[in-house]
Structures are given as structure tokens and as C-alpha cells.
mmCIF file of N, CA, C and O in Angstrom:
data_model
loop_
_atom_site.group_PDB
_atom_site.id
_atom_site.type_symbol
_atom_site.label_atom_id
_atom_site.label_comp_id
_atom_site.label_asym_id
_atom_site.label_seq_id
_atom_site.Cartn_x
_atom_site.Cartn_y
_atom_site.Cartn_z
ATOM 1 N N UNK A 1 -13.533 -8.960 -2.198
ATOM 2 C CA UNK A 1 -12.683 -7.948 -1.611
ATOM 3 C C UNK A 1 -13.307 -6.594 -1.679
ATOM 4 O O UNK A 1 -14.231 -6.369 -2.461
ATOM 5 N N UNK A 2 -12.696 -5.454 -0.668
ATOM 6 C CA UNK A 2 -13.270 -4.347 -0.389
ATOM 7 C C UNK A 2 -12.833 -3.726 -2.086
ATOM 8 O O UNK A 2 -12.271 -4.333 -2.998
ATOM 9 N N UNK A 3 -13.277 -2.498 -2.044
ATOM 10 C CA UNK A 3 -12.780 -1.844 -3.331
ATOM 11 C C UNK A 3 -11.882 -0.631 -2.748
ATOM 12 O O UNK A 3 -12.326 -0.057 -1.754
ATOM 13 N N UNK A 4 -10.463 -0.133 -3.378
ATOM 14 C CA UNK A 4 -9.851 0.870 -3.172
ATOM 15 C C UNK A 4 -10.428 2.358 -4.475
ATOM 16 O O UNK A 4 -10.376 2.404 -5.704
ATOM 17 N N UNK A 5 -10.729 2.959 -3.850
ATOM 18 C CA UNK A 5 -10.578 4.013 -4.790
ATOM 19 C C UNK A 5 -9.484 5.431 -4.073
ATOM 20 O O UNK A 5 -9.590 6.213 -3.129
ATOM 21 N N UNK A 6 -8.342 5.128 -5.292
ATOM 22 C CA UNK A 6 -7.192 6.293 -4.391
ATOM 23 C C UNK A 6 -7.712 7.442 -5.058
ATOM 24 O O UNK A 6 -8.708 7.547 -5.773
ATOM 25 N N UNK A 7 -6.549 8.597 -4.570
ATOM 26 C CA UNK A 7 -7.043 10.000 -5.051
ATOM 27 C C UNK A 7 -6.700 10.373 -6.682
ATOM 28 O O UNK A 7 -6.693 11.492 -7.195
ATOM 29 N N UNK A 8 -6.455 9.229 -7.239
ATOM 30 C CA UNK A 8 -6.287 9.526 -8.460
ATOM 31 C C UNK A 8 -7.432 9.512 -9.072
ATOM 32 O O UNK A 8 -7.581 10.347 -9.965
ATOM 33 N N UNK A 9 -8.539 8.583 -8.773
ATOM 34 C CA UNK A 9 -10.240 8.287 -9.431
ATOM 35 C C UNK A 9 -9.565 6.831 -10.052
ATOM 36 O O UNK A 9 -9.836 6.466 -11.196
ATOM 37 N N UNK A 10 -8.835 6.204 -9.332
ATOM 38 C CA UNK A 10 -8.621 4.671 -9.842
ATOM 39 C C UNK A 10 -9.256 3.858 -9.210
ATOM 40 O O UNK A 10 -8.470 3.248 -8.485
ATOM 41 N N UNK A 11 -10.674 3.369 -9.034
ATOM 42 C CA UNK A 11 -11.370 2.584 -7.816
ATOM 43 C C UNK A 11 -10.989 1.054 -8.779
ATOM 44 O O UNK A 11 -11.105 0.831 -9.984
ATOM 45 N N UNK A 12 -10.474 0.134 -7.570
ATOM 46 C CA UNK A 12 -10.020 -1.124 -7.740
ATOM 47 C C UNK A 12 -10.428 -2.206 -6.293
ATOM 48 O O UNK A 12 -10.164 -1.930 -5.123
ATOM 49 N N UNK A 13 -11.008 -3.248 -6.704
ATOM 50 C CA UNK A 13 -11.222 -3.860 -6.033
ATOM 51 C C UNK A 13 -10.462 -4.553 -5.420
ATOM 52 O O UNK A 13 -9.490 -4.748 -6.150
ATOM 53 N N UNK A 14 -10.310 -5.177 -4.233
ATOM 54 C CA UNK A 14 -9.080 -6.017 -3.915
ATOM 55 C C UNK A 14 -8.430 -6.804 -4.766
ATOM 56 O O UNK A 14 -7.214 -6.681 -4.916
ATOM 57 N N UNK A 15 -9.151 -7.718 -5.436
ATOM 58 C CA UNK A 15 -8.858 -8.992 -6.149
ATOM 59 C C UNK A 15 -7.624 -8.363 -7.384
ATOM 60 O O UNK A 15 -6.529 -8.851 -7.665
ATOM 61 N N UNK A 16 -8.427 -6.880 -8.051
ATOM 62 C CA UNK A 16 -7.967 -6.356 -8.835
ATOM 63 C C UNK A 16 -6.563 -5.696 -8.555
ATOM 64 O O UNK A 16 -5.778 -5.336 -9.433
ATOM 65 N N UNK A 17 -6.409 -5.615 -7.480
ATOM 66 C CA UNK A 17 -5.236 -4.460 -6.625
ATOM 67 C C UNK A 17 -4.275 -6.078 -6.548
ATOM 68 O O UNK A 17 -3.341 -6.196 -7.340
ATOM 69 N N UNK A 18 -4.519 -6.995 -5.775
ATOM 70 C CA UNK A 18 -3.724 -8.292 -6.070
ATOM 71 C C UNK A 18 -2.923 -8.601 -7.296
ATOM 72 O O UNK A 18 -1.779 -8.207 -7.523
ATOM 73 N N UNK A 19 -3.829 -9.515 -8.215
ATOM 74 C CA UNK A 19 -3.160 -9.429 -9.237
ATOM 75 C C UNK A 19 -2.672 -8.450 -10.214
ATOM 76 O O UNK A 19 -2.002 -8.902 -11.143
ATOM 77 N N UNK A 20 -2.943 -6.888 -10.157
ATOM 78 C CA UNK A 20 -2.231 -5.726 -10.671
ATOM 79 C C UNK A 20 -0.665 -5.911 -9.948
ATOM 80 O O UNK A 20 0.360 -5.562 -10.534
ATOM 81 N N UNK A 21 -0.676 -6.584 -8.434
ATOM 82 C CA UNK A 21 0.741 -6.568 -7.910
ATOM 83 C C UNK A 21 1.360 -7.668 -8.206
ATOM 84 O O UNK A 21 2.570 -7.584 -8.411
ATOM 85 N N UNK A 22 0.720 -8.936 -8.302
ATOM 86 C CA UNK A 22 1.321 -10.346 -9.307
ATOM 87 C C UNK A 22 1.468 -10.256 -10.286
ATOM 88 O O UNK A 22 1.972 -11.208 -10.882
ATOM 89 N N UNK A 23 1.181 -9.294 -10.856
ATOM 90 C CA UNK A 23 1.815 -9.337 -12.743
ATOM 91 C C UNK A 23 3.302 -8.216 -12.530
ATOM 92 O O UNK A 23 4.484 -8.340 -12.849
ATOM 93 N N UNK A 24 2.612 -7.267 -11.921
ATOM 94 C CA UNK A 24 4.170 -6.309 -11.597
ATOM 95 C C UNK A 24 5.666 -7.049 -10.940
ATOM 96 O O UNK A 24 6.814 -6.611 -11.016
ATOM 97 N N UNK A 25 5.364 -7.815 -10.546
ATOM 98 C CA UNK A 25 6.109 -9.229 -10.124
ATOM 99 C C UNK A 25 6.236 -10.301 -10.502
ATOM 100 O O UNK A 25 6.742 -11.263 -9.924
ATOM 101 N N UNK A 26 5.555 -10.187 -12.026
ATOM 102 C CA UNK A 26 5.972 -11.504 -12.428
ATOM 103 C C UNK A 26 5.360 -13.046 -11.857
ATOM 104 O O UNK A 26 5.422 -14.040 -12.582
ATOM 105 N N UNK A 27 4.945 -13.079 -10.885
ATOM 106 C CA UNK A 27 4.217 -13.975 -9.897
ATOM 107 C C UNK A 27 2.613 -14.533 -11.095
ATOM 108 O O UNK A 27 1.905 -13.891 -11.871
ATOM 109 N N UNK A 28 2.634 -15.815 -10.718
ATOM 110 C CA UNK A 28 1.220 -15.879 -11.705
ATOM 111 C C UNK A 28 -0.041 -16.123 -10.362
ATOM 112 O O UNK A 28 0.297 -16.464 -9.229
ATOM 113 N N UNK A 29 -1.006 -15.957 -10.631
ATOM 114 C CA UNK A 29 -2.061 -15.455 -9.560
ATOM 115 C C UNK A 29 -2.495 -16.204 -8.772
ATOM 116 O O UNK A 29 -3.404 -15.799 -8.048
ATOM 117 N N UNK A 30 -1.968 -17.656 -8.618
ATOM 118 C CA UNK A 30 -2.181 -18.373 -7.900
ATOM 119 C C UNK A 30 -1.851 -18.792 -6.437
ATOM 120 O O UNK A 30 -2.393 -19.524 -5.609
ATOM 121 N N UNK A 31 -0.454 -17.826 -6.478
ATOM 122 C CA UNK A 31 0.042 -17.069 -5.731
ATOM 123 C C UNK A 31 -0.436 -16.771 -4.110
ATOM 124 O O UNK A 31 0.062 -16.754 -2.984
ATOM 125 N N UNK A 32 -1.624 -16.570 -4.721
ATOM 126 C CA UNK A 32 -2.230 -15.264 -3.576
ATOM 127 C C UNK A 32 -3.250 -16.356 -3.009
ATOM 128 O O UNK A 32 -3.442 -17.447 -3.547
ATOM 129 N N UNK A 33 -3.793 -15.966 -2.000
ATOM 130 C CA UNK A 33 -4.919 -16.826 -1.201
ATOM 131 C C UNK A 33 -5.385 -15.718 -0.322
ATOM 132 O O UNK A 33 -4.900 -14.586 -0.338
ATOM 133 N N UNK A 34 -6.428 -16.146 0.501
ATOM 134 C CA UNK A 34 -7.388 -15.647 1.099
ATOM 135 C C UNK A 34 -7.023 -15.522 2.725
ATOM 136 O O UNK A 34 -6.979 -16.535 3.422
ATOM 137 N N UNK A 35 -6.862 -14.692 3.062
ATOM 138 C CA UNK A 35 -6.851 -14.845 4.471
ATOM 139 C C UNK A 35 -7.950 -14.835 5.812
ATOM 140 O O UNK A 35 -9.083 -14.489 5.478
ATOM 141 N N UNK A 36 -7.861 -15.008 6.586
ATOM 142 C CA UNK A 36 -9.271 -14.797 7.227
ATOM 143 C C UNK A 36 -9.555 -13.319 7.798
ATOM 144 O O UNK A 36 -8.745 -12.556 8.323
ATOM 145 N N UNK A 37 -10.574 -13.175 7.615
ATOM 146 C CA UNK A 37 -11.253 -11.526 7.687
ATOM 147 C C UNK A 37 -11.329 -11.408 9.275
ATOM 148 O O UNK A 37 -11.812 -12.153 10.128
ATOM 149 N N UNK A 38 -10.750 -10.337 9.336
ATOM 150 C CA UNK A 38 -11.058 -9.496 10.827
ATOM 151 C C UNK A 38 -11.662 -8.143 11.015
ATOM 152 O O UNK A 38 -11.804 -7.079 10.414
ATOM 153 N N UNK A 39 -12.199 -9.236 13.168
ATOM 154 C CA UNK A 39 -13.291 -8.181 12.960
ATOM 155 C C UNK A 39 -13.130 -6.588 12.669
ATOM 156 O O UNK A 39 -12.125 -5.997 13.065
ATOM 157 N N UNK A 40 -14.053 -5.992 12.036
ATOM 158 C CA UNK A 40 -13.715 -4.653 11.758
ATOM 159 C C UNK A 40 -13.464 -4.254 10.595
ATOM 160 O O UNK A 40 -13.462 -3.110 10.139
ATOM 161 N N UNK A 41 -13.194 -5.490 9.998
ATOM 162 C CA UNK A 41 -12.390 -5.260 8.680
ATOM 163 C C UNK A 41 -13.204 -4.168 7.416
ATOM 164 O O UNK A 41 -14.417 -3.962 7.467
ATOM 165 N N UNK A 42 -12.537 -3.710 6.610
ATOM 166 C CA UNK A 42 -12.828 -2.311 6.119
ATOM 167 C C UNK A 42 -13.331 -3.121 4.372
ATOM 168 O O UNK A 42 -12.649 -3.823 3.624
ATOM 169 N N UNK A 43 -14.583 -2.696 4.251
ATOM 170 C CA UNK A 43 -14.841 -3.419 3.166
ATOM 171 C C UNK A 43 -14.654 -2.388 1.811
ATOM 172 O O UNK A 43 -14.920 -2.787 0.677
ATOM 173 N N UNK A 44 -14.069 -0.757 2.143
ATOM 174 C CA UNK A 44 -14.344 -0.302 1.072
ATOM 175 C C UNK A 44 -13.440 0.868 1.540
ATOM 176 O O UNK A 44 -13.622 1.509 2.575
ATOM 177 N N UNK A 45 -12.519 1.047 0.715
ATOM 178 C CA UNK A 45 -11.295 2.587 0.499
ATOM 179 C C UNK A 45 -11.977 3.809 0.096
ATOM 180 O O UNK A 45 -12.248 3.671 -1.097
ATOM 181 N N UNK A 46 -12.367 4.888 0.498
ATOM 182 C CA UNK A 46 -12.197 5.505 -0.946
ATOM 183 C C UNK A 46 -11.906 6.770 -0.432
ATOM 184 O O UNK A 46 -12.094 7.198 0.706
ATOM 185 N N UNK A 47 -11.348 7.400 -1.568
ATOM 186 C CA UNK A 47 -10.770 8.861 -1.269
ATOM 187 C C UNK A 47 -11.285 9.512 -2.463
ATOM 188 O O UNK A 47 -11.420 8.850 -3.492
ATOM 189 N N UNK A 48 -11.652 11.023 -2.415
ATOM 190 C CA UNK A 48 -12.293 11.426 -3.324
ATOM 191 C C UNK A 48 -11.622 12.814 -3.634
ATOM 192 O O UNK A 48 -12.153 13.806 -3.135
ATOM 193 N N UNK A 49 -10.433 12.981 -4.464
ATOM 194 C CA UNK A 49 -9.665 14.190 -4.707
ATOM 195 C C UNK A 49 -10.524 15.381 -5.438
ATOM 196 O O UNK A 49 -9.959 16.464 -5.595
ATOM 197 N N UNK A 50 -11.735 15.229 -5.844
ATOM 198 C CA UNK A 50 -12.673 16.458 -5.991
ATOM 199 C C UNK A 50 -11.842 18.046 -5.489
ATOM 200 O O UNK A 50 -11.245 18.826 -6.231
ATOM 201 N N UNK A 51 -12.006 18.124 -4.400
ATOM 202 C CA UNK A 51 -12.174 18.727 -3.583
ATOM 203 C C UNK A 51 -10.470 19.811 -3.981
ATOM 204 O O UNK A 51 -10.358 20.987 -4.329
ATOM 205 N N UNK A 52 -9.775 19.105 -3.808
ATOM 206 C CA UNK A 52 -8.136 19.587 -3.640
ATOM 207 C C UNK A 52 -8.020 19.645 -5.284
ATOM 208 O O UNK A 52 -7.316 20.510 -5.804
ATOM 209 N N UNK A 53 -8.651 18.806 -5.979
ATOM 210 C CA UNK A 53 -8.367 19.461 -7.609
ATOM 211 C C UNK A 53 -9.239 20.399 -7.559
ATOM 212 O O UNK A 53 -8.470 21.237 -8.030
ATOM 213 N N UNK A 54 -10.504 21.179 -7.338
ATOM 214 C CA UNK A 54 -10.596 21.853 -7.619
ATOM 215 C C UNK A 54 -10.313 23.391 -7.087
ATOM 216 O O UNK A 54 -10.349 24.416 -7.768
ATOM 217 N N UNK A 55 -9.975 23.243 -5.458
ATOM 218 C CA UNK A 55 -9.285 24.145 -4.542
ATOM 219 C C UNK A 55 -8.254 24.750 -4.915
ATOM 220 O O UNK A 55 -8.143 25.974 -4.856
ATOM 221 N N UNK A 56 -6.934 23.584 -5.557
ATOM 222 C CA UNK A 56 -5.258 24.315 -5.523
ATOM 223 C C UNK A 56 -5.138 23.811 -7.137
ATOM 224 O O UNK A 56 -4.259 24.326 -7.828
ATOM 225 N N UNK A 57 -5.933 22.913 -7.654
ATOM 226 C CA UNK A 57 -5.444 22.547 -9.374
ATOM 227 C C UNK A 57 -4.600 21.122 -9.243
ATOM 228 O O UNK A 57 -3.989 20.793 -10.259
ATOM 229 N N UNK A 58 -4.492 20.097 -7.894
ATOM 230 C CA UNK A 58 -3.834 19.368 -7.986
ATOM 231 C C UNK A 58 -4.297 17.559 -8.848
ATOM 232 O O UNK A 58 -5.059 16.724 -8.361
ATOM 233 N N UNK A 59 -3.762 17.479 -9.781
ATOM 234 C CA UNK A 59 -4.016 16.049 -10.060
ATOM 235 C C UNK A 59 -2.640 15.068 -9.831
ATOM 236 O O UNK A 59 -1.435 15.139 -9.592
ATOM 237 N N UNK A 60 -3.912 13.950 -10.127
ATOM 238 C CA UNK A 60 -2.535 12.883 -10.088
ATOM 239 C C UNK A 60 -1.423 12.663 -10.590
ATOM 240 O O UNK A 60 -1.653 13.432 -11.523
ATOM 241 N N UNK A 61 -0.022 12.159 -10.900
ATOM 242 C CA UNK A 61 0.775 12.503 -11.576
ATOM 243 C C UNK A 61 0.530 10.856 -12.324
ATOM 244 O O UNK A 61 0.685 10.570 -13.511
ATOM 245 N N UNK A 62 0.150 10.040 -11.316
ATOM 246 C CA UNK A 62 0.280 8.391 -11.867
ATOM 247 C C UNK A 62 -0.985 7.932 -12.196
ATOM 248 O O UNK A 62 -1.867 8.789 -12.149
ATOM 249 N N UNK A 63 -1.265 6.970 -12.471
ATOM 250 C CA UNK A 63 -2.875 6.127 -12.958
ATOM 251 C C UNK A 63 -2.320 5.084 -11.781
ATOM 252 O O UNK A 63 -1.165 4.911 -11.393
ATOM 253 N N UNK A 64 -3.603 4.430 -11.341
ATOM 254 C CA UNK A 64 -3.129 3.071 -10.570
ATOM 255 C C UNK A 64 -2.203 2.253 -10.922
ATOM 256 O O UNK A 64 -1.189 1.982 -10.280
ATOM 257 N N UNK A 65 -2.607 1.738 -12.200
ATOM 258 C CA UNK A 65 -1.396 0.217 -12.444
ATOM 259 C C UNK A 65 0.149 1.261 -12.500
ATOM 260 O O UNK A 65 1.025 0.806 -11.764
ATOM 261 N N UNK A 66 0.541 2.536 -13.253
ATOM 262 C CA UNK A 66 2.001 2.814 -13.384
ATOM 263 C C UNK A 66 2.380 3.356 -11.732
ATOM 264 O O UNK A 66 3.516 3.762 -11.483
ATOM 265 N N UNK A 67 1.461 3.315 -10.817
ATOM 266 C CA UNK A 67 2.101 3.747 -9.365
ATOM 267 C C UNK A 67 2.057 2.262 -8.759
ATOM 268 O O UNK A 67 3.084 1.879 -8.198
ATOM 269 N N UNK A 68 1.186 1.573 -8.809
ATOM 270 C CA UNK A 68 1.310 0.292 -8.044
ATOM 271 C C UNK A 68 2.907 -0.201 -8.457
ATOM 272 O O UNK A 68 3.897 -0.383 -7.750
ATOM 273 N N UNK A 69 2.746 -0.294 -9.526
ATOM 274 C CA UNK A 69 3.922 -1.101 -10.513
ATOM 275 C C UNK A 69 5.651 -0.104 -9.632
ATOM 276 O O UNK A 69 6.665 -0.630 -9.172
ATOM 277 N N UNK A 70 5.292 1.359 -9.732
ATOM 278 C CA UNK A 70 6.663 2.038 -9.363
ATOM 279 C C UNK A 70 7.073 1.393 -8.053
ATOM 280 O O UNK A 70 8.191 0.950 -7.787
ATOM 281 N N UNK A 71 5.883 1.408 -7.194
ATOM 282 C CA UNK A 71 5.952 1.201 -6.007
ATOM 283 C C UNK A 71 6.619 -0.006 -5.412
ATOM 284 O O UNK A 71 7.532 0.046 -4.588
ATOM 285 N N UNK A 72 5.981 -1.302 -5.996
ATOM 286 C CA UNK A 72 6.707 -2.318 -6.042
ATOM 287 C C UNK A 72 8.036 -2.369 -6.384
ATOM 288 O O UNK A 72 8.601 -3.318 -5.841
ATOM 289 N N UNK A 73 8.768 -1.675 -7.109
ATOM 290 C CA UNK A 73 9.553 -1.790 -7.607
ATOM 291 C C UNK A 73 10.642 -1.142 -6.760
ATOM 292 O O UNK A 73 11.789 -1.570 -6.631
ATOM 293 N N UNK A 74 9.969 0.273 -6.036
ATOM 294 C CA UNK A 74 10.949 0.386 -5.053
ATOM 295 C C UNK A 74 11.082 -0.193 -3.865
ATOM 296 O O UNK A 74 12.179 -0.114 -3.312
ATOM 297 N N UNK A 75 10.321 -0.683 -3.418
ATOM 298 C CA UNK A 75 10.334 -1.666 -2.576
ATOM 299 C C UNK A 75 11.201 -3.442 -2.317
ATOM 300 O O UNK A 75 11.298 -4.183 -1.339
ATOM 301 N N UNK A 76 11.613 -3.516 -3.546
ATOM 302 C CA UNK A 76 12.188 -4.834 -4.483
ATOM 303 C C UNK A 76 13.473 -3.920 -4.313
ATOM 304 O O UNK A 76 14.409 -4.659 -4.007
ATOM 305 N N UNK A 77 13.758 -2.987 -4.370
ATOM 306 C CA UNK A 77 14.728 -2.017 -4.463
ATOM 307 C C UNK A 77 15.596 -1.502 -3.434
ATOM 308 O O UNK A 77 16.695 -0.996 -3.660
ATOM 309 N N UNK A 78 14.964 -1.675 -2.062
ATOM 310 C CA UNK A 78 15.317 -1.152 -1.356
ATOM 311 C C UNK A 78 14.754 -1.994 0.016
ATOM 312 O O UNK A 78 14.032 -1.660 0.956
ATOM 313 N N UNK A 79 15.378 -3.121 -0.313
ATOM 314 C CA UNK A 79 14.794 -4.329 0.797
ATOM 315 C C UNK A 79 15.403 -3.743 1.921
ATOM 316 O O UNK A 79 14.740 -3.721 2.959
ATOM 317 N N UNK A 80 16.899 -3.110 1.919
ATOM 318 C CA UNK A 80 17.568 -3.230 3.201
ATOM 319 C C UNK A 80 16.462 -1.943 4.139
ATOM 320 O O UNK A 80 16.260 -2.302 5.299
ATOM 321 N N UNK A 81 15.848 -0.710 3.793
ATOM 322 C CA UNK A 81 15.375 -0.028 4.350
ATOM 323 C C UNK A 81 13.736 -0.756 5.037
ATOM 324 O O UNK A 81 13.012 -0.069 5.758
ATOM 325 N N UNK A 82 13.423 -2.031 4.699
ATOM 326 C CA UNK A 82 12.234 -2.411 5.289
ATOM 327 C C UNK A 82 12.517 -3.779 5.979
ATOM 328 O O UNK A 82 11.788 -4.369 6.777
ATOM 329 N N UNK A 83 13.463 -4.072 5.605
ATOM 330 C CA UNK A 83 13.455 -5.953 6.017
ATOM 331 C C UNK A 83 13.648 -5.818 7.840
ATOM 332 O O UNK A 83 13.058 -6.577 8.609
ATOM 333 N N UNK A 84 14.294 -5.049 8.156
ATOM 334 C CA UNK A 84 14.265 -5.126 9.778
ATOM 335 C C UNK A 84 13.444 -4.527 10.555
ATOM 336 O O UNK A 84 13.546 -4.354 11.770
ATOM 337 N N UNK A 85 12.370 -4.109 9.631
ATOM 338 C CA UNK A 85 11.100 -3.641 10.470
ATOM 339 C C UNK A 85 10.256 -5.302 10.757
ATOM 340 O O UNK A 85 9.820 -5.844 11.773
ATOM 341 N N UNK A 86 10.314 -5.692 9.348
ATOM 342 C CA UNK A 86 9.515 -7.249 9.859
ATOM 343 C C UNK A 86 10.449 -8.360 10.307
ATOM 344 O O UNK A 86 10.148 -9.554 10.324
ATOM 345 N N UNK A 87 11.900 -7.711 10.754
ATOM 346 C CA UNK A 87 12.649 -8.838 11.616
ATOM 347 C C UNK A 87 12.008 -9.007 12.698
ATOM 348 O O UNK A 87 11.712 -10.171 12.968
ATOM 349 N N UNK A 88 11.565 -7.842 13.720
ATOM 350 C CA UNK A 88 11.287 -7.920 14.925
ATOM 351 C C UNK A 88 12.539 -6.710 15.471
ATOM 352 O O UNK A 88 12.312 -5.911 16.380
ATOM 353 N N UNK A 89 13.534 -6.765 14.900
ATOM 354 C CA UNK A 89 14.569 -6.004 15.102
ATOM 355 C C UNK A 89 14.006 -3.781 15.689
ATOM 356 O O UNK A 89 14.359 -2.882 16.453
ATOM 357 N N UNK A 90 13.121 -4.052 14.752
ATOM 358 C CA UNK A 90 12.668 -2.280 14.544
ATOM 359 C C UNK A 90 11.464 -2.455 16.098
ATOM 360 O O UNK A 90 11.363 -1.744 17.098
ATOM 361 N N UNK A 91 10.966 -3.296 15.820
ATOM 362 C CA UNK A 91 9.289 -3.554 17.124
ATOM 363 C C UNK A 91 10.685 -3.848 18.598
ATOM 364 O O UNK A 91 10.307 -3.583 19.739
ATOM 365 N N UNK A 92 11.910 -4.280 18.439
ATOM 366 C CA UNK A 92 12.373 -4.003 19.651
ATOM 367 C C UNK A 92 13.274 -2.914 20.097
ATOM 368 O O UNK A 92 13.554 -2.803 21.291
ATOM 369 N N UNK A 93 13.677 -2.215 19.323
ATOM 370 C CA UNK A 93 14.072 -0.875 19.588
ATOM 371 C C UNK A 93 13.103 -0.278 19.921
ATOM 372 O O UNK A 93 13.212 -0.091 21.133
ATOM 373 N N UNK A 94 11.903 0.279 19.439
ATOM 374 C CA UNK A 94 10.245 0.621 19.828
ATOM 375 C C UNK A 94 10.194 0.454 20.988
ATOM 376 O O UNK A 94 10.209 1.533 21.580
ATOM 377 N N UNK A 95 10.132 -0.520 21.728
ATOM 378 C CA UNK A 95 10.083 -1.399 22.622
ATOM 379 C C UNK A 95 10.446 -0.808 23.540
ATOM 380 O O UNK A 95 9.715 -0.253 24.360
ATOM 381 N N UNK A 96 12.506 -0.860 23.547
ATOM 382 C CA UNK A 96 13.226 -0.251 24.519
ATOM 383 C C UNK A 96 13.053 1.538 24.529
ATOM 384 O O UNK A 96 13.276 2.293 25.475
ATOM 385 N N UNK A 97 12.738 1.772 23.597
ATOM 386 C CA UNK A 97 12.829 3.422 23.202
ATOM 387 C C UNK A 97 11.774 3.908 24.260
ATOM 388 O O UNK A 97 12.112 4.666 25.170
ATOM 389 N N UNK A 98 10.026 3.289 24.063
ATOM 390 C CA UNK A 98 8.947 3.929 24.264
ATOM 391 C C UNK A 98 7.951 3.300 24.957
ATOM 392 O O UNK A 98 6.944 3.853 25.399
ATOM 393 N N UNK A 99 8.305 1.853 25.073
ATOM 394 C CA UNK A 99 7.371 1.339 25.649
ATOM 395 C C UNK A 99 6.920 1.510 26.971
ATOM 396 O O UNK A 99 5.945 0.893 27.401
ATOM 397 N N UNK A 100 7.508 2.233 27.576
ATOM 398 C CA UNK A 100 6.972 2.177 29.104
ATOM 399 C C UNK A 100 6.130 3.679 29.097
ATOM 400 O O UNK A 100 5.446 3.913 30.093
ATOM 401 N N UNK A 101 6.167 4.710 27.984
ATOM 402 C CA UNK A 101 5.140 5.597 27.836
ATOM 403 C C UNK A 101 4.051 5.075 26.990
ATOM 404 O O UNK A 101 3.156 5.915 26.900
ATOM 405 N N UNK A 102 3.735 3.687 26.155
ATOM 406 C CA UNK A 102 2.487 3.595 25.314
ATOM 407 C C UNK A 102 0.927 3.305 26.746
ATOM 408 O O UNK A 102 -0.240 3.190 26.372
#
């Protein structure tokens, strides 16, 4: 897997970013499988907050695993605000709203 490095200076590899989200879930790692790679596909994240910490003084407030972990959690939290985007329900309002300008 590609490696993420967010703007915190947490560089994590896919595999690592996976099971950091199967343990936050309780899930044991077997879980997970491989999907097939597409073309284009991005073998490497990275963001480099240098720049803005030393410009305005901003750091991270989280480390990777305690934001992955929050994150999940609101998400587990707040199914009703995402579940009808992957009904199809949200891609057909889209649809009727805009589609004849995309």
C-alpha cells in the first residue's frame, strides 16, 4: 500500500491506516482484503505542514491513531447523516438538481 503522511507528521502506510481502523472497530484484520488497483492509482499521500507551522504557529491538535479512532467513531455515530449518500438516494437528487449542467 501507498503511504499517507497527514499534516500532523504521522506518515502511515496503507496496511497500517487499515488495521489502525480494525482495531478502532473492534474488527480483527482479517477483515480487510485487497482490492484491485486502478489505473492512476496514487501510491503515496503526503502533506507536509512545515510551512503553516512555521508561518501562523499552527500544529496538530491529534496524532494519527487518536484522530483516526475519533473519526470512526463519529461516523458509527452519525450513520443517518451518510447512509443515503451510498443509498443512491443523494447521486439522485444530484442527478435531478444538476445534471443537465455537468
Amino acid at each position: 500500500g501507498g503511504v499517507d503522511k497527514s499534516g500532523g507528521h504521522n506518515e502511515r502506510r496503507g496496511r497500517e491506516v487499515v488495521k489502525t481502523s480494525l482495531k478502532a472497530v473492534d474488527e480483527p484484520e482479517g477483515v480487510s482484503g485487497y482490492g484491485k488497483d486502478r489505473p492512476g492509482h496514487d501510491l503515496r499521500y503526503a502533506n507536509d505542514p512545515t510551512k503553516i507551522e512555521a508561518e501562523i504557529g499552527w500544529e496538530p491538535k491529534y496524532n494519527f491513531d487518536t484522530g483516526i479512532k475519533q473519526t470512526i467513531e463519529w461516523y458509527l455515530e452519525n450513520q443517518d447523516w451518510w447512509k443515503h449518500i451510498i443509498s443512491g438516494e443523494y447521486s439522485s437528487y444530484f442527478d435531478k438538481m444538476y445534471g443537465d449542467r455537468l
